[in-house]
PDB file of C-alpha atoms in Angstrom:
ATOM      1  CA  MET A   1      42.442 -47.327 144.362  1.00 54.00           C
ATOM      2  CA  SER A   2      41.413 -50.880 144.028  1.00 81.00           C
ATOM      3  CA  LEU A   3      41.154 -51.916 140.433  1.00 88.00           C
ATOM      4  CA  GLU A   4      39.252 -55.010 141.505  1.00 91.00           C
ATOM      5  CA  ASP A   5      36.651 -52.939 143.380  1.00 90.00           C
ATOM      6  CA  ARG A   6      36.220 -50.616 140.406  1.00 90.00           C
ATOM      7  CA  ALA A   7      35.763 -53.620 138.112  1.00 93.00           C
ATOM      8  CA  LYS A   8      33.103 -55.021 140.440  1.00 92.00           C
ATOM      9  CA  ALA A   9      31.302 -51.675 140.467  1.00 93.00           C
ATOM     10  CA  THR A  10      31.370 -51.529 136.684  1.00 94.00           C
ATOM     11  CA  ALA A  11      30.114 -55.104 136.437  1.00 95.00           C
ATOM     12  CA  LYS A  12      27.250 -54.313 138.819  1.00 95.00           C
ATOM     13  CA  ASN A  13      26.333 -51.281 136.712  1.00 95.00           C
ATOM     14  CA  ILE A  14      26.337 -53.331 133.497  1.00 97.00           C
ATOM     15  CA  GLU A  15      24.330 -56.086 135.155  1.00 97.00           C
ATOM     16  CA  GLY A  16      21.788 -53.503 136.256  1.00 97.00           C
ATOM     17  CA  LYS A  17      21.510 -51.982 132.795  1.00 97.00           C
ATOM     18  CA  ALA A  18      20.941 -55.414 131.282  1.00 97.00           C
ATOM     19  CA  GLN A  19      18.301 -56.302 133.851  1.00 97.00           C
ATOM     20  CA  GLU A  20      16.542 -52.973 133.346  1.00 97.00           C
ATOM     21  CA  ALA A  21      16.556 -53.551 129.581  1.00 97.00           C
ATOM     22  CA  VAL A  22      15.020 -56.993 130.050  1.00 97.00           C
ATOM     23  CA  GLY A  23      12.380 -55.435 132.262  1.00 96.00           C
ATOM     24  CA  ASN A  24      11.626 -52.869 129.575  1.00 96.00           C
ATOM     25  CA  ILE A  25      11.304 -55.563 126.914  1.00 97.00           C
ATOM     26  CA  THR A  26       9.142 -57.879 129.010  1.00 97.00           C
ATOM     27  CA  GLY A  27       7.222 -55.104 130.723  1.00 97.00           C
ATOM     28  CA  ASP A  28       8.216 -56.435 134.150  1.00 96.00           C
ATOM     29  CA  PRO A  29       8.399 -53.478 136.559  1.00 96.00           C
ATOM     30  CA  GLU A  30      10.198 -55.605 139.174  1.00 97.00           C
ATOM     31  CA  ASP A  31      13.082 -56.315 136.782  1.00 96.00           C
ATOM     32  CA  LYS A  32      13.269 -52.636 135.887  1.00 96.00           C
ATOM     33  CA  ALA A  33      13.401 -51.610 139.542  1.00 97.00           C
ATOM     34  CA  GLU A  34      16.024 -54.226 140.421  1.00 97.00           C
ATOM     35  CA  GLY A  35      18.106 -53.146 137.435  1.00 96.00           C
ATOM     36  CA  LYS A  36      17.997 -49.519 138.505  1.00 97.00           C
ATOM     37  CA  ALA A  37      18.921 -50.502 142.075  1.00 97.00           C
ATOM     38  CA  LYS A  38      21.961 -52.427 140.817  1.00 96.00           C
ATOM     39  CA  GLN A  39      23.026 -49.427 138.752  1.00 97.00           C
ATOM     40  CA  ALA A  40      22.728 -47.203 141.815  1.00 96.00           C
ATOM     41  CA  GLU A  41      24.810 -49.676 143.816  1.00 95.00           C
ATOM     42  CA  GLY A  42      27.489 -49.560 141.124  1.00 94.00           C
ATOM     43  CA  GLU A  43      27.528 -45.762 141.237  1.00 95.00           C
ATOM     44  CA  VAL A  44      27.866 -45.783 145.027  1.00 95.00           C
ATOM     45  CA  ARG A  45      30.761 -48.235 144.797  1.00 93.00           C
ATOM     46  CA  HIS A  46      32.490 -45.949 142.295  1.00 93.00           C
ATOM     47  CA  GLY A  47      31.918 -43.031 144.638  1.00 93.00           C
ATOM     48  CA  VAL A  48      33.506 -44.922 147.519  1.00 93.00           C
ATOM     49  CA  GLU A  49      36.549 -45.659 145.378  1.00 91.00           C
ATOM     50  CA  ASP A  50      36.776 -41.973 144.429  1.00 92.00           C
ATOM     51  CA  VAL A  51      36.747 -41.014 148.110  1.00 93.00           C
ATOM     52  CA  LYS A  52      39.457 -43.585 148.856  1.00 90.00           C
ATOM     53  CA  ASP A  53      41.560 -42.186 145.998  1.00 90.00           C
ATOM     54  CA  ASN A  54      41.162 -38.612 147.256  1.00 92.00           C
ATOM     55  CA  VAL A  55      42.065 -39.542 150.824  1.00 93.00           C
ATOM     56  CA  LYS A  56      45.123 -41.450 149.681  1.00 89.00           C
ATOM     57  CA  LYS A  57      46.188 -38.581 147.413  1.00 89.00           C
ATOM     58  CA  ASN A  58      45.842 -36.078 150.256  1.00 91.00           C
ATOM     59  CA  LEU A  59      47.855 -38.285 152.607  1.00 90.00           C
ATOM     60  CA  ASP A  60      50.729 -38.694 150.130  1.00 81.00           C
TER      61      ASP A  60
END
């Protein structure tokens, strides 16, 4: 498990939530879509870290 990678994934998720919120406030659909995409990227990164953890656990 890489703590740094998990932190980056969390930061990307937070960044996406903030951008989506700005899009909701301003009514900008592009900001909303980009925010949701960043959140999805953060979730994928977390998933990759989970897989790495499981592989490492099974190898130990």
